[in-house]
Short mmCIF file of C-alpha atoms in Angstrom, two decimals:
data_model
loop_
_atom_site.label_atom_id
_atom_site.label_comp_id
_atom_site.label_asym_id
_atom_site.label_seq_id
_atom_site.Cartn_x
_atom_site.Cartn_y
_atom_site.Cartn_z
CA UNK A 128 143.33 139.23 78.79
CA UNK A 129 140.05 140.77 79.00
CA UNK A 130 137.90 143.44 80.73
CA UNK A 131 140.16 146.17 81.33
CA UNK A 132 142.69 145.47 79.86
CA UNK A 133 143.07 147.61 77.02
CA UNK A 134 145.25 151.33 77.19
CA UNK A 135 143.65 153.92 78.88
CA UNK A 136 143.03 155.88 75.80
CA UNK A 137 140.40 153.74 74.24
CA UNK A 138 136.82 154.88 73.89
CA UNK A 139 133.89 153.00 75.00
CA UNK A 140 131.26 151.64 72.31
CA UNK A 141 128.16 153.69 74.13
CA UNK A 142 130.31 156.49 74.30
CA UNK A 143 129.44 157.78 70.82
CA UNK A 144 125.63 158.05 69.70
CA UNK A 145 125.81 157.88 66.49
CA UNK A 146 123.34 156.23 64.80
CA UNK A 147 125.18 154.17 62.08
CA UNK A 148 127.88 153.39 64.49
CA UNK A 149 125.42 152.24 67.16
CA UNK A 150 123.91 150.02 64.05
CA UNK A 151 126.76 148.77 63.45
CA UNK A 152 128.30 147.78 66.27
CA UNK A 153 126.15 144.62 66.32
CA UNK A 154 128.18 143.39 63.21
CA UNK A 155 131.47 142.91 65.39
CA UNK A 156 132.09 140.46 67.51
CA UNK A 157 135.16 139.51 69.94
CA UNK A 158 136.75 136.12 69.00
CA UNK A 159 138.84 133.78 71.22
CA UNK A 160 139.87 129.84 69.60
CA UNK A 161 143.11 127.98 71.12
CA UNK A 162 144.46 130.58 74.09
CA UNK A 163 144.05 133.14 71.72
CA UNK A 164 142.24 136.64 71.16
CA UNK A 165 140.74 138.45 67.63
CA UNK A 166 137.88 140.87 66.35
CA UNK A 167 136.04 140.57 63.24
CA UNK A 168 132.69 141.05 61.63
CA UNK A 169 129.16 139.89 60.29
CA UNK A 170 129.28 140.63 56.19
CA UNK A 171 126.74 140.90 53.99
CA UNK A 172 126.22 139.13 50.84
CA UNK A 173 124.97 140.39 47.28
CA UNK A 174 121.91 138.36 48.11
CA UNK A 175 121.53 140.20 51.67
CA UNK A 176 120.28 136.69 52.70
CA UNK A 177 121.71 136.67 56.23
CA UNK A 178 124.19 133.58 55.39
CA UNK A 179 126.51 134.29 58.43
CA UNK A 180 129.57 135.07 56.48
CA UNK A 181 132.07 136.43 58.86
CA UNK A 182 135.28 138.91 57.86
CA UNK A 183 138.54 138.74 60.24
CA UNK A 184 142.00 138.06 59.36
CA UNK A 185 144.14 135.48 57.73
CA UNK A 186 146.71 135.90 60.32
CA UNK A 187 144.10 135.15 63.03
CA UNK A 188 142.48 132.58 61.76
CA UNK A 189 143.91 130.49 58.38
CA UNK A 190 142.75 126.81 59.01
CA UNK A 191 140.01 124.71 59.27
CA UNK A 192 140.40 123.53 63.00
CA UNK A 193 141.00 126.70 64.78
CA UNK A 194 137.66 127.87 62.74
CA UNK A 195 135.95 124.99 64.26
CA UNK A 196 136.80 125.52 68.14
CA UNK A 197 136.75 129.49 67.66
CA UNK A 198 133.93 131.29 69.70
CA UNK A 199 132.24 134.72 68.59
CA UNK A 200 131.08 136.88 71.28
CA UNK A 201 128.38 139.50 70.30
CA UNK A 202 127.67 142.55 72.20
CA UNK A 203 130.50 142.28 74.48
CA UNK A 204 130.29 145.88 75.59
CA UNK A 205 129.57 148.18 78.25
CA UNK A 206 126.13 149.32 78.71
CA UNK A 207 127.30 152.68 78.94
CA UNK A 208 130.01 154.94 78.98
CA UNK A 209 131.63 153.84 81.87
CA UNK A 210 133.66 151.05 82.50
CA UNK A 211 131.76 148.13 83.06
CA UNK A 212 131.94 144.74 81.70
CA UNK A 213 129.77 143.18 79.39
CA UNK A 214 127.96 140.27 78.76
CA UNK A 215 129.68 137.02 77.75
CA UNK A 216 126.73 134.54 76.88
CA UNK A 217 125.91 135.71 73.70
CA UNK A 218 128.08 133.49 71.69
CA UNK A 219 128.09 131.44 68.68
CA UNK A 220 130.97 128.30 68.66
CA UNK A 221 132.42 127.39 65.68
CA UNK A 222 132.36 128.30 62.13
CA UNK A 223 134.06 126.84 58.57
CA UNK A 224 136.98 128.22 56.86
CA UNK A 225 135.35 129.55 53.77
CA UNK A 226 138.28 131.54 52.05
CA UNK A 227 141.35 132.54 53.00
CA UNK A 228 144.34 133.39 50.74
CA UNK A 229 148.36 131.88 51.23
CA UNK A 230 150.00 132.84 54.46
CA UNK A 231 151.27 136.69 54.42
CA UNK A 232 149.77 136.99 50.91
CA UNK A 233 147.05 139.49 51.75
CA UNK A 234 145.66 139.25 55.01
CA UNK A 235 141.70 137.88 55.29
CA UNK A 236 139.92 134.85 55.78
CA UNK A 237 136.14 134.85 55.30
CA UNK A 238 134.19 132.35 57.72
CA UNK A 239 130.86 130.95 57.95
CA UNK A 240 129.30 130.39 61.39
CA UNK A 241 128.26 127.29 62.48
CA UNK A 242 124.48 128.74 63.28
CA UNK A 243 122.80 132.05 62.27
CA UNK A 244 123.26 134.36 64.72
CA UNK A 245 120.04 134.11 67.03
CA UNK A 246 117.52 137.79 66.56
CA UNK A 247 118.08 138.50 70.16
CA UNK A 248 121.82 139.16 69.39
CA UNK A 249 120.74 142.29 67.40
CA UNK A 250 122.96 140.87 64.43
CA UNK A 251 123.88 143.28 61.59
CA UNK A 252 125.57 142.32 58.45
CA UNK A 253 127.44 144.98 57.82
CA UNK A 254 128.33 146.03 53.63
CA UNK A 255 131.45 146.49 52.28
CA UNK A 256 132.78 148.24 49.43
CA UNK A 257 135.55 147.17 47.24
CA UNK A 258 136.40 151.11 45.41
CA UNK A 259 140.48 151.73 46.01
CA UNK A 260 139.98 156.05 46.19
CA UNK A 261 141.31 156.51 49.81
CA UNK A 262 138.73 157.47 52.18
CA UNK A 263 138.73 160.65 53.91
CA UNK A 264 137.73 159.35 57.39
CA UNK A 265 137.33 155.82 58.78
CA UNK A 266 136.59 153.90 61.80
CA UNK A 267 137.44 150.76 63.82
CA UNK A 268 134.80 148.81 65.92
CA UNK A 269 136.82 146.48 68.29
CA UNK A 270 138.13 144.77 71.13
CA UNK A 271 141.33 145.66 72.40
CA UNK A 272 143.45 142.93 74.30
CA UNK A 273 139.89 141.21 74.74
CA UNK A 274 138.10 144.17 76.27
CA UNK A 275 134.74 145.49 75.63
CA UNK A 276 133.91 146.76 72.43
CA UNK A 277 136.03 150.14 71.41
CA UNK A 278 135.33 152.53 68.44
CA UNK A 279 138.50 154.41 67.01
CA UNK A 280 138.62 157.29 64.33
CA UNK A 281 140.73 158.53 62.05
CA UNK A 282 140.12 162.01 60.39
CA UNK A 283 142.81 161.71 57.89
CA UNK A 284 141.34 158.73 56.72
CA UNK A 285 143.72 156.17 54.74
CA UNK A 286 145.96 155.98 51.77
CA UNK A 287 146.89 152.62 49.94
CA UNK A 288 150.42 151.34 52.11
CA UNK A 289 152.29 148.53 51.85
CA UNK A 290 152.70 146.63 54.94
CA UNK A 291 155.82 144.41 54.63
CA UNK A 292 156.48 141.45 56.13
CA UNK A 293 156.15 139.63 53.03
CA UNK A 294 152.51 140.47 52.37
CA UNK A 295 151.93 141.54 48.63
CA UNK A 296 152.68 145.06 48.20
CA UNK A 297 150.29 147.88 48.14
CA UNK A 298 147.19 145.35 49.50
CA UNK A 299 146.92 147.26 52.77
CA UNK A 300 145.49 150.69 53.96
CA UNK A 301 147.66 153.02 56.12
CA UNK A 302 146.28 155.06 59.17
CA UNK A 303 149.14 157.38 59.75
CA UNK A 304 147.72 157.97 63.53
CA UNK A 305 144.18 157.39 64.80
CA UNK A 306 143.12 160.33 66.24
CA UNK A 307 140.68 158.55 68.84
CA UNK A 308 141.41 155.63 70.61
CA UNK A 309 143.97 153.19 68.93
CA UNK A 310 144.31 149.63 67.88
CA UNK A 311 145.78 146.75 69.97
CA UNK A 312 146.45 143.29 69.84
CA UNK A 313 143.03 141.79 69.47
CA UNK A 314 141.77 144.44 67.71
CA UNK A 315 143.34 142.10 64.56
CA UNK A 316 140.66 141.51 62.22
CA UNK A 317 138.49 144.01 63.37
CA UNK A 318 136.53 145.93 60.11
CA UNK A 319 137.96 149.33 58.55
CA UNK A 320 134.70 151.38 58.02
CA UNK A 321 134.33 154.30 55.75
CA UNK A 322 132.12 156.78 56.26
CA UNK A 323 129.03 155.40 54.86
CA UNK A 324 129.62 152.25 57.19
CA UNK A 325 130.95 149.91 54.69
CA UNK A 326 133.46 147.75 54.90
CA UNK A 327 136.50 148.27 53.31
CA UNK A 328 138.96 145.74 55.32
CA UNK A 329 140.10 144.37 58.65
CA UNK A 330 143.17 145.42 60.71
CA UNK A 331 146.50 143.50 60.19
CA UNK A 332 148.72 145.29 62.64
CA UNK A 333 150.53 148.55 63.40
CA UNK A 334 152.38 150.42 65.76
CA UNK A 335 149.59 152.25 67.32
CA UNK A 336 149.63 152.48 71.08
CA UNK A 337 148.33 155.15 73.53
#
């Protein structure tokens, strides 16, 4: 999957002009490693040092090989509005496993590229924020069945959920309904923004469709 194929109701990146979201849209990247697809980020550190941790999810990627042969594209987006498809040679291949917790435990795994990010990618490393009060509104920067880069809002925001499936209860945030765009698979992974931009964790799943 790929360019296009993502439902009908998803919004193009350069659709919305805000600022912060146009910052930090160069933190998320679309991943592909062994036939399949994921999202994730660029996070920061305390140190801000620009060590190229990156955030996506444990049930994308949990071991040290497919870390190894997974590639991150950056900036995979339309240029506009419209539906066109983006670039595809801005990549970094590879990364390490740096932490990841037991299968269906709770659901990350924190990498660490194989190279920084080059400055012509525009890479941002976004922050994150670890505070449990449920956010009034968030937003997820991602890529859809593989295609370009999608933003999605909720104006509910969140509240603390527990997701099943034999994850540890009450580790997840619940979107009741996003009320533009949705999530799909290979959105997985992709960052949970609050309103201030920060990270506050990456998509496991969900029944969301068009």
């Amino acid at each position: 999957k790929g360019f296009g194929n993502s439902g009908d109701c998803n919004i193009n990146m350069n659709c919305d002009n805000n600022e912060l979201w146009q910052l930090l849209k160069h933190s998320v990247c679309k991943i592909t490693y062994n036939g399949w697809l994921c999202s994730g980020s660029l996070i920061n550190t305390t140190k801000q040092d620009e060590t190229p941790y990156f955030l996506t999810a444990n049930h994308c990627i949990n071991n040290d090989y497919d870390a190894s042969v997974a590639n991150f594209y950056f900036n995979y987006e339309s240029a506009t509005c419209e539906d066109a498809n983006g670039p595809l040679d801005q990549t970094v291949a590879g990364a390490t496993l740096i932490s990841t917790p037991p299968q269906e435990t709770v659901d990350f795994s924190l990498l660490e590229l194989s190279v920084q990010p080059p400055p012509a990618y525009k890479p941002y490393y976004a922050g994150w924020n670890r505070d449990i009060t449920d956010p009034l509104q968030v937003i997820s920067i991602h890529h859809p069945s593989g295609d370009i880069k999608k933003i999605t809002k909720s104006y509910d925001g969140a509240t603390t959920g527990d997701y099943g499936d034999g994850y540890d209860p009450h580790k997840h945030w619940w979107v009741e309904e996003w009320d533009e765009g949705t999530t799909e698979g290979g959105s997985s992974g992709s960052p949970l923004f609050n309103l201030k931009g920060q990270i506050i964790g990456d998509l496991t799943g969900g029944d969301a469709s068009c």
